Short mmCIF file of C-alpha atoms in Angstrom, two decimals:
data_model
loop_
_atom_site.label_atom_id
_atom_site.label_comp_id
_atom_site.label_asym_id
_atom_site.label_seq_id
_atom_site.Cartn_x
_atom_site.Cartn_y
_atom_site.Cartn_z
CA MET A 1 -8.33 59.56 -40.92
CA ALA A 2 -9.92 56.64 -42.76
CA ALA A 3 -13.71 56.45 -42.64
CA LEU A 4 -15.01 53.80 -40.24
CA THR A 5 -17.67 51.31 -41.18
CA LEU A 6 -20.97 51.39 -39.33
CA ARG A 7 -20.11 48.07 -37.70
CA ARG A 8 -16.81 49.45 -36.41
CA LYS A 9 -18.46 52.63 -35.14
CA LEU A 10 -20.95 50.48 -33.26
CA ALA A 11 -18.16 48.45 -31.68
CA VAL A 12 -16.26 51.55 -30.58
CA LEU A 13 -19.21 53.60 -29.33
CA SER A 14 -21.05 50.81 -27.57
CA ASP A 15 -17.86 49.88 -25.73
CA ALA A 16 -17.32 53.54 -24.81
CA ALA A 17 -20.82 53.67 -23.28
CA LYS A 18 -20.37 50.67 -20.99
CA TYR A 19 -19.19 52.79 -18.06
CA ASP A 20 -22.58 54.47 -17.70
CA ALA A 21 -24.74 52.33 -15.41
CA SER A 22 -27.88 54.48 -15.37
CA CYS A 23 -29.82 52.67 -18.07
CA ALA A 24 -32.82 51.13 -16.34
CA SER A 25 -36.00 51.62 -18.30
CA SER A 26 -38.78 51.41 -15.74
CA GLY A 27 -41.32 54.01 -14.72
CA THR A 28 -42.36 55.46 -18.05
CA GLU A 29 -45.84 55.83 -19.51
CA LYS A 30 -47.64 53.04 -21.35
CA ARG A 31 -47.33 53.21 -25.12
CA ASP A 32 -48.37 50.45 -27.49
CA SER A 33 -47.98 50.79 -31.25
CA ARG A 34 -50.55 48.05 -31.78
CA GLN A 35 -53.21 50.60 -30.89
CA SER A 36 -51.58 53.83 -32.02
CA GLY A 37 -49.77 52.69 -35.16
CA GLY A 38 -46.05 53.10 -35.77
CA ILE A 39 -43.43 50.85 -34.23
CA GLY A 40 -42.36 49.90 -30.71
CA SER A 41 -43.96 49.72 -27.29
CA THR A 42 -43.08 50.28 -23.69
CA GLU A 43 -45.74 47.76 -22.64
CA GLY A 44 -46.93 44.48 -24.11
CA SER A 45 -43.64 42.72 -24.68
CA GLY A 46 -42.26 45.54 -22.54
CA ILE A 47 -38.77 46.65 -21.73
CA CYS A 48 -37.03 43.33 -21.15
CA HIS A 49 -34.25 43.81 -18.63
CA SER A 50 -31.16 41.75 -19.28
CA TYR A 51 -28.12 42.03 -17.06
CA ALA A 52 -24.46 41.44 -17.70
CA PRO A 53 -22.43 39.49 -15.09
CA ASP A 54 -21.37 42.79 -13.49
CA GLY A 55 -25.00 43.79 -12.98
CA ARG A 56 -25.32 46.41 -15.70
CA CYS A 57 -28.45 46.55 -17.81
CA ILE A 58 -27.97 45.59 -21.44
CA SER A 59 -31.57 45.54 -22.65
CA LEU A 60 -31.24 48.87 -24.43
CA LEU A 61 -29.08 49.85 -27.37
CA LYS A 62 -26.59 51.76 -25.21
CA ILE A 63 -24.23 53.87 -27.29
CA LEU A 64 -22.50 57.21 -27.50
CA LEU A 65 -23.24 59.56 -30.36
CA THR A 66 -19.49 60.18 -30.32
CA ASN A 67 -16.53 59.56 -28.03
CA PHE A 68 -14.79 62.72 -29.19
CA CYS A 69 -14.82 65.15 -26.27
CA VAL A 70 -13.47 68.61 -25.59
CA TYR A 71 -13.30 67.93 -21.84
CA ASP A 72 -10.35 66.23 -20.17
CA CYS A 73 -11.95 64.55 -17.14
CA VAL A 74 -9.23 62.49 -15.46
CA TYR A 75 -11.47 59.47 -14.73
CA CYS A 76 -12.99 59.23 -18.24
CA VAL A 77 -11.63 56.89 -20.90
CA ASN A 78 -13.00 59.27 -23.56
CA ARG A 79 -11.23 62.37 -22.22
CA SER A 80 -9.62 64.64 -24.81
CA SER A 81 -6.09 63.50 -23.92
CA SER A 82 -6.92 59.79 -24.04
CA ASN A 83 -5.27 57.68 -26.73
CA VAL A 84 -8.39 55.75 -27.79
CA GLU A 85 -9.93 55.09 -31.17
CA ARG A 86 -12.45 57.82 -31.95
CA ALA A 87 -15.72 57.50 -33.81
CA ARG A 88 -18.88 59.47 -34.42
CA PHE A 89 -22.35 58.46 -35.55
CA SER A 90 -24.53 60.68 -37.66
CA VAL A 91 -28.08 61.25 -36.41
CA GLU A 92 -29.41 59.13 -39.28
CA GLU A 93 -27.10 56.23 -38.39
CA VAL A 94 -28.32 56.12 -34.79
CA VAL A 95 -31.95 56.20 -35.93
CA ARG A 96 -31.37 53.40 -38.42
CA LEU A 97 -29.49 51.25 -35.90
CA THR A 98 -32.22 51.68 -33.29
CA LEU A 99 -34.98 50.67 -35.70
CA ASP A 100 -33.02 47.75 -37.14
CA PHE A 101 -32.11 46.38 -33.71
CA TYR A 102 -35.67 46.79 -32.50
CA LYS A 103 -37.17 45.00 -35.49
CA ARG A 104 -34.79 42.10 -34.87
CA ASN A 105 -35.97 41.96 -31.23
CA TYR A 106 -32.47 42.63 -29.93
CA ILE A 107 -33.50 45.68 -27.90
CA GLU A 108 -36.54 47.41 -26.48
CA GLY A 109 -35.26 50.96 -26.56
CA LEU A 110 -32.36 53.39 -26.84
CA PHE A 111 -29.94 54.79 -24.28
CA LEU A 112 -28.01 57.62 -25.92
CA SER A 113 -25.18 59.65 -24.47
CA SER A 114 -22.27 61.54 -26.01
CA GLY A 115 -18.94 63.19 -25.52
CA ILE A 116 -19.02 66.98 -25.76
CA ILE A 117 -18.29 68.26 -29.26
CA ARG A 118 -18.18 71.92 -30.35
CA SER A 119 -20.38 73.07 -27.46
CA PRO A 120 -22.90 71.71 -24.94
CA ASP A 121 -25.78 73.24 -26.95
CA TYR A 122 -24.64 71.65 -30.21
CA THR A 123 -24.16 68.23 -28.62
CA MET A 124 -27.53 68.31 -26.84
CA GLU A 125 -29.25 69.40 -30.05
CA GLU A 126 -27.79 66.38 -31.86
CA LEU A 127 -29.11 64.04 -29.16
CA VAL A 128 -32.53 65.66 -29.39
CA ARG A 129 -32.54 65.30 -33.18
CA VAL A 130 -32.19 61.52 -32.80
CA ALA A 131 -35.12 61.26 -30.40
CA ARG A 132 -37.29 63.65 -32.44
CA SER A 133 -36.63 61.73 -35.65
CA LEU A 134 -37.49 58.41 -34.02
CA ARG A 135 -40.75 59.77 -32.63
CA GLN A 136 -41.90 62.00 -35.50
CA ASP A 137 -40.48 60.40 -38.64
CA HIS A 138 -40.79 56.75 -37.62
CA ALA A 139 -43.55 56.77 -34.96
CA PHE A 140 -41.22 54.91 -32.62
CA GLY A 141 -43.03 54.06 -29.39
CA GLY A 142 -40.16 52.30 -27.61
CA TYR A 143 -38.18 53.59 -24.67
CA ILE A 144 -35.72 56.46 -25.12
CA HIS A 145 -33.26 57.62 -22.48
CA LEU A 146 -31.17 60.71 -23.24
CA LYS A 147 -28.13 61.88 -21.33
CA VAL A 148 -28.29 65.58 -20.44
CA ILE A 149 -25.38 67.88 -21.22
CA PRO A 150 -25.42 70.03 -18.04
CA ASN A 151 -24.94 73.58 -19.35
CA ALA A 152 -27.05 73.21 -22.49
CA ALA A 153 -29.73 75.86 -22.93
CA PRO A 154 -32.97 75.28 -20.95
CA GLU A 155 -35.09 75.34 -24.11
CA ILE A 156 -33.05 72.45 -25.56
CA LEU A 157 -33.52 70.44 -22.36
CA ALA A 158 -37.24 71.19 -22.54
CA GLU A 159 -37.41 69.69 -26.02
CA ALA A 160 -35.36 66.68 -24.92
CA GLY A 161 -37.98 65.92 -22.29
CA ARG A 162 -40.69 66.15 -24.91
CA TRP A 163 -39.29 63.17 -26.85
CA ALA A 164 -37.43 61.13 -24.22
CA ASP A 165 -38.88 58.88 -21.54
CA ARG A 166 -36.09 59.60 -19.10
CA LEU A 167 -33.34 62.20 -18.80
CA SER A 168 -30.22 61.77 -16.71
CA THR A 169 -27.62 64.30 -15.65
CA ASN A 170 -24.57 62.60 -14.14
CA ILE A 171 -23.30 64.20 -10.93
CA GLU A 172 -20.26 61.92 -11.50
CA MET A 173 -18.33 62.53 -8.26
CA PRO A 174 -19.81 62.34 -4.75
CA THR A 175 -18.38 65.70 -3.69
CA ASP A 176 -17.88 69.06 -5.35
CA VAL A 177 -14.21 68.96 -4.38
CA GLY A 178 -13.83 65.62 -6.15
CA LEU A 179 -15.45 66.92 -9.33
CA GLU A 180 -13.35 70.09 -9.34
CA THR A 181 -10.20 67.99 -8.83
CA PHE A 182 -10.82 65.34 -11.48
CA ALA A 183 -12.98 67.29 -13.96
CA PRO A 184 -11.93 70.94 -13.72
CA GLU A 185 -13.89 71.99 -16.83
CA LYS A 186 -17.16 70.90 -15.25
CA ARG A 187 -18.98 73.01 -12.70
CA PRO A 188 -21.04 71.39 -9.92
CA GLY A 189 -23.42 74.36 -10.00
CA GLU A 190 -24.17 73.82 -13.69
CA ILE A 191 -25.03 70.17 -13.07
CA ARG A 192 -27.40 71.11 -10.24
CA THR A 193 -28.95 73.87 -12.37
CA ALA A 194 -29.72 71.35 -15.13
CA MET A 195 -31.31 69.02 -12.59
CA ALA A 196 -33.35 71.87 -11.17
CA ASN A 197 -34.57 72.88 -14.65
CA ILE A 198 -35.67 69.32 -15.36
CA ARG A 199 -37.39 69.06 -12.00
CA GLY A 200 -39.27 72.29 -12.74
CA LYS A 201 -40.45 70.91 -16.08
CA LEU A 202 -41.53 67.66 -14.42
CA VAL A 203 -43.60 69.61 -11.90
CA GLU A 204 -45.20 71.65 -14.70
CA ALA A 205 -46.04 68.45 -16.59
CA LYS A 206 -47.69 66.75 -13.62
CA PRO A 207 -51.31 65.91 -14.58
CA ASP A 208 -54.11 67.71 -12.79
CA LYS A 209 -57.13 65.43 -12.46
CA LYS A 210 -59.48 68.40 -12.06
CA ALA A 211 -58.25 70.34 -15.09
CA LYS A 212 -59.71 69.74 -18.55
CA ALA A 213 -56.58 70.80 -20.42
CA GLN A 214 -53.60 68.70 -19.40
CA PRO A 215 -50.00 69.91 -19.69
CA ALA A 216 -47.70 68.48 -22.34
CA LYS A 217 -45.86 65.34 -21.28
CA PHE A 218 -42.27 65.70 -20.18
CA ALA A 219 -39.89 62.78 -19.50
CA PRO A 220 -42.58 60.55 -17.93
CA ALA A 221 -39.94 58.23 -16.39
CA GLY A 222 -38.36 61.22 -14.60
CA GLN A 223 -34.67 61.93 -14.19
CA SER A 224 -31.75 60.00 -12.75
CA THR A 225 -28.04 60.42 -12.14
CA GLN A 226 -24.87 58.42 -11.57
CA MET A 227 -21.94 58.68 -9.19
CA ILE A 228 -18.55 57.06 -9.66
CA VAL A 229 -17.46 55.28 -6.49
CA GLY A 230 -13.85 54.71 -5.57
CA ALA A 231 -12.12 57.17 -7.90
CA ASP A 232 -11.63 59.70 -5.11
CA LYS A 233 -11.39 59.37 -1.33
CA ALA A 234 -15.10 59.97 -0.64
CA ASP A 235 -16.41 57.35 1.78
CA ASP A 236 -19.85 55.72 1.72
CA ASN A 237 -21.19 58.31 4.16
CA ALA A 238 -20.34 61.08 1.66
CA VAL A 239 -21.80 59.10 -1.26
CA LEU A 240 -25.10 58.37 0.51
CA THR A 241 -25.37 61.89 1.94
CA ARG A 242 -25.10 63.30 -1.58
CA ALA A 243 -27.64 60.75 -2.87
CA ALA A 244 -30.13 61.59 -0.11
CA GLY A 245 -29.79 65.28 -0.93
CA LEU A 246 -30.41 64.62 -4.63
CA TYR A 247 -33.52 62.58 -3.89
CA SER A 248 -35.01 65.23 -1.62
CA GLY A 249 -33.85 68.27 -3.58
CA TYR A 250 -34.47 67.19 -7.16
CA LYS A 251 -36.95 64.29 -6.79
CA LEU A 252 -34.75 61.91 -8.76
CA ARG A 253 -36.13 58.50 -9.65
CA ARG A 254 -32.80 56.78 -9.20
CA VAL A 255 -29.22 57.40 -8.21
CA TYR A 256 -26.87 54.85 -9.78
CA TYR A 257 -23.53 53.89 -8.29
CA SER A 258 -20.73 52.80 -10.59
CA ALA A 259 -17.55 51.30 -9.15
CA PHE A 260 -14.54 53.05 -10.64
CA SER A 261 -12.86 51.00 -13.34
CA PRO A 262 -9.17 51.68 -14.07
CA ILE A 263 -8.66 53.07 -17.55
CA PRO A 264 -5.72 52.96 -19.98
CA ASP A 265 -3.03 55.62 -19.60
CA SER A 266 -4.67 56.93 -16.48
CA SER A 267 -3.46 59.73 -14.24
CA ALA A 268 -1.31 58.95 -11.21
CA ARG A 269 -4.03 60.63 -9.14
CA LEU A 270 -6.39 57.73 -9.81
CA PRO A 271 -6.25 54.45 -7.87
CA LEU A 272 -4.54 51.52 -9.57
CA LYS A 273 -7.21 49.05 -8.50
CA PRO A 274 -11.00 49.28 -8.59
CA PRO A 275 -12.96 49.21 -5.32
CA PRO A 276 -14.62 45.92 -4.40
CA LEU A 277 -17.77 45.38 -6.47
CA MET A 278 -19.44 44.44 -3.19
CA ARG A 279 -19.11 48.08 -2.17
CA GLU A 280 -21.24 49.08 -5.15
CA HIS A 281 -23.77 46.39 -4.19
CA ARG A 282 -23.97 47.57 -0.57
CA LEU A 283 -24.52 51.14 -1.73
CA TYR A 284 -27.51 50.01 -3.79
CA GLN A 285 -28.89 48.18 -0.75
CA ALA A 286 -28.37 51.29 1.39
CA ASP A 287 -30.02 53.42 -1.28
CA TRP A 288 -33.06 51.13 -1.10
CA LEU A 289 -33.22 51.59 2.68
CA ILE A 290 -33.26 55.38 2.24
CA ARG A 291 -35.97 55.33 -0.41
CA PHE A 292 -38.34 52.65 0.84
CA TYR A 293 -37.53 51.71 4.44
CA GLY A 294 -37.37 55.04 6.25
CA PHE A 295 -33.68 54.91 7.18
CA ASP A 296 -31.51 58.00 7.24
CA VAL A 297 -27.84 58.06 6.29
CA PRO A 298 -26.34 58.25 9.82
CA GLU A 299 -28.32 55.16 10.82
CA ILE A 300 -27.14 53.20 7.81
CA VAL A 301 -23.45 54.03 8.11
CA SER A 302 -23.52 53.35 11.87
CA GLY A 303 -23.54 49.65 10.98
CA GLY A 304 -20.09 49.96 9.39
CA SER A 305 -16.94 51.75 10.46
CA ASP A 306 -14.97 54.84 9.43
CA GLY A 307 -17.78 56.01 7.14
CA LEU A 308 -17.79 52.78 5.11
CA LEU A 309 -20.53 50.16 4.92
CA ASP A 310 -19.88 46.65 6.16
CA LEU A 311 -19.04 44.54 3.10
CA ALA A 312 -19.68 41.20 4.80
CA ILE A 313 -23.36 41.72 5.67
CA ASP A 314 -26.18 43.86 4.29
CA PRO A 315 -26.72 47.36 5.74
CA LYS A 316 -30.02 46.59 7.48
CA LEU A 317 -28.57 43.60 9.34
CA ALA A 318 -25.45 45.60 10.20
CA TRP A 319 -27.66 48.33 11.70
CA ALA A 320 -29.81 45.84 13.63
CA LEU A 321 -26.75 44.24 15.21
CA THR A 322 -25.73 47.64 16.61
CA GLN A 323 -29.28 48.36 17.83
CA ARG A 324 -30.16 45.10 19.58
CA HIS A 325 -31.91 46.96 22.40
CA LYS A 326 -34.73 47.72 19.93
CA PHE A 327 -35.38 44.02 19.36
CA PRO A 328 -37.15 41.61 19.42
CA VAL A 329 -40.09 43.17 17.60
CA ASN A 330 -43.54 41.73 18.23
CA ILE A 331 -44.84 40.83 14.79
CA ASN A 332 -48.47 41.09 15.87
CA ARG A 333 -48.25 44.52 17.49
CA ALA A 334 -45.37 46.49 15.95
CA ASP A 335 -46.09 49.38 13.60
CA ARG A 336 -45.12 49.34 9.95
CA GLU A 337 -42.06 51.54 10.49
CA MET A 338 -40.52 49.11 12.97
CA LEU A 339 -41.42 46.03 10.94
CA LEU A 340 -39.51 47.51 7.99
CA ARG A 341 -36.41 47.58 10.17
CA VAL A 342 -36.43 43.85 10.87
CA PRO A 343 -33.64 42.08 8.92
CA GLY A 344 -35.06 39.72 6.35
CA LEU A 345 -38.42 41.48 5.96
CA GLY A 346 -39.03 43.39 2.74
CA THR A 347 -41.76 45.89 1.95
CA ARG A 348 -44.07 43.25 0.44
CA SER A 349 -43.62 40.93 3.40
CA VAL A 350 -44.46 43.76 5.80
CA GLU A 351 -47.63 44.63 3.89
CA ARG A 352 -48.69 40.97 3.98
CA ILE A 353 -47.98 40.77 7.71
CA ILE A 354 -50.11 43.84 8.42
CA ALA A 355 -52.95 42.53 6.25
CA THR A 356 -52.87 39.00 7.73
CA ARG A 357 -52.70 39.96 11.41
CA ARG A 358 -56.01 41.79 11.11
CA HIS A 359 -57.65 38.37 10.94
CA HIS A 360 -55.53 36.24 13.27
CA SER A 361 -52.35 36.33 15.31
CA LEU A 362 -49.26 35.23 13.45
CA ARG A 363 -47.20 32.24 14.43
CA LEU A 364 -43.61 31.56 13.39
CA ASP A 365 -44.76 29.19 10.64
CA ASP A 366 -47.03 31.94 9.28
CA LEU A 367 -44.10 34.35 9.24
CA ALA A 368 -41.94 31.79 7.45
CA ARG A 369 -44.52 31.42 4.69
CA ILE A 370 -44.76 35.19 4.28
CA ALA A 371 -41.04 35.99 4.44
CA GLY A 372 -39.83 32.97 2.48
CA SER A 373 -36.74 32.51 4.62
CA ILE A 374 -36.85 32.76 8.40
CA ASP A 375 -33.19 32.37 9.41
CA LYS A 376 -32.33 36.07 9.36
CA VAL A 377 -35.70 37.10 10.83
CA ARG A 378 -35.91 34.69 13.79
CA PRO A 379 -33.43 36.43 16.17
CA PHE A 380 -35.24 39.77 15.88
CA VAL A 381 -38.94 38.93 16.25
CA GLU A 382 -41.57 37.57 18.62
CA THR A 383 -44.70 35.71 17.55
CA VAL A 384 -47.47 33.92 19.42
CA ASP A 385 -45.36 30.76 19.70
CA TRP A 386 -41.80 32.14 19.49
CA THR A 387 -39.49 34.34 21.46
CA PRO A 388 -35.74 34.50 20.69
CA GLY A 389 -34.71 34.65 24.32
CA GLY A 390 -30.96 35.23 24.51
CA LEU A 391 -30.49 34.71 20.76
CA THR A 392 -30.90 38.44 20.04
CA ASP A 393 -27.98 39.30 22.33
CA ASP A 394 -25.81 36.32 21.42
CA HIS A 395 -22.29 37.60 20.75
CA LYS A 396 -21.95 34.96 18.02
CA LEU A 397 -25.09 36.09 16.20
CA ARG A 398 -23.19 37.97 13.51
CA SER A 399 -21.08 34.96 12.60
CA LYS A 400 -24.22 32.81 12.47
CA LEU A 401 -25.96 35.18 10.04
CA GLU A 402 -22.94 36.07 7.94
CA PRO A 403 -22.97 34.36 4.53
CA GLN A 404 -20.70 31.34 4.57
CA PRO A 405 -17.97 30.87 1.94
CA GLU A 406 -18.92 28.49 -0.85
CA GLN A 407 -16.67 26.13 -2.73
CA LEU A 408 -16.80 27.02 -6.41
CA SER A 409 -17.10 24.29 -8.99
CA LEU A 410 -15.60 24.17 -12.46
CA PHE A 411 -18.38 21.92 -13.74
#
């Protein structure tokens, strides 16, 4: 096979990495090379998030070390039986690319994953070598996200967390049955074991304000995972139930949802068409409700039907329309938990409401200034000068709040 140029390798391996959505770079520690020497920062100019039209983050140099892989996962374009162009970076090439791109202000960090070559331990060691070289040899202070190879040795994962800001172990399919069907070489238990090992290291590395000697830092931005949505028959209830379990069991920072994208020469077991991208969007909204709004999964999916979220309206509004007996909520007396369940009110708006009503009773105009937009809020709240009357129970309320179609323009 003819040797590929570095430019061609970059084209192949950056394209191969585009299916991994878990590349956000928030939540890490503050590092600034202007004070510590070296190159790169996670603060100052910061990690600048840029998003492609499909919503995926492109602010990091997101590449695979290689798209060669010994596994034959049905849903993966880089599976061993796939007829795709193969390429492999050396450790030194990845280090050089990262530094060159950073110096040109193209990126603010590195997101590095890989196909499995030789063995999980060998592959994970190669990923760690890149991060260690950037940190030790080049004093790189920018953001580094490493993908975890599930059944790599615990001591290798421990070293990965020493150099990386975030680690992610992809659960990939919402159910164990789905993973065993589409990726028979992978074991759900091994993925969970890797997550548990990382969680244990994160707990050990948690600072103790009372102790003089602090533990060594370990992946300060925590760990995350990704699930592919729409490749199997798992509904949104199954997806969100798995996500909720991962959050509570492994203290993940984020679960990412990636709509299945049809791949070349795919198996007949895979769908021919991708799921609606709106489904991915609704799952992110539902995920937010679980993490920050106190909703549980049965409540969220009750707003849809047959275990799927309503694609036409957001999950909180869909829930509220099925629970109209709980509304209207009195803005001046309701507790924080109930205010968070009002459609159109976010966490910041609720905090401002609670702070403001300590000084005076809120009117509808006050609420409009706090919430920004009042249309979605008005049918579900009472203020000093407003009560929705029969609006809350209006059978046409859904159609009034549903986003209206817009005429697209070519110019």
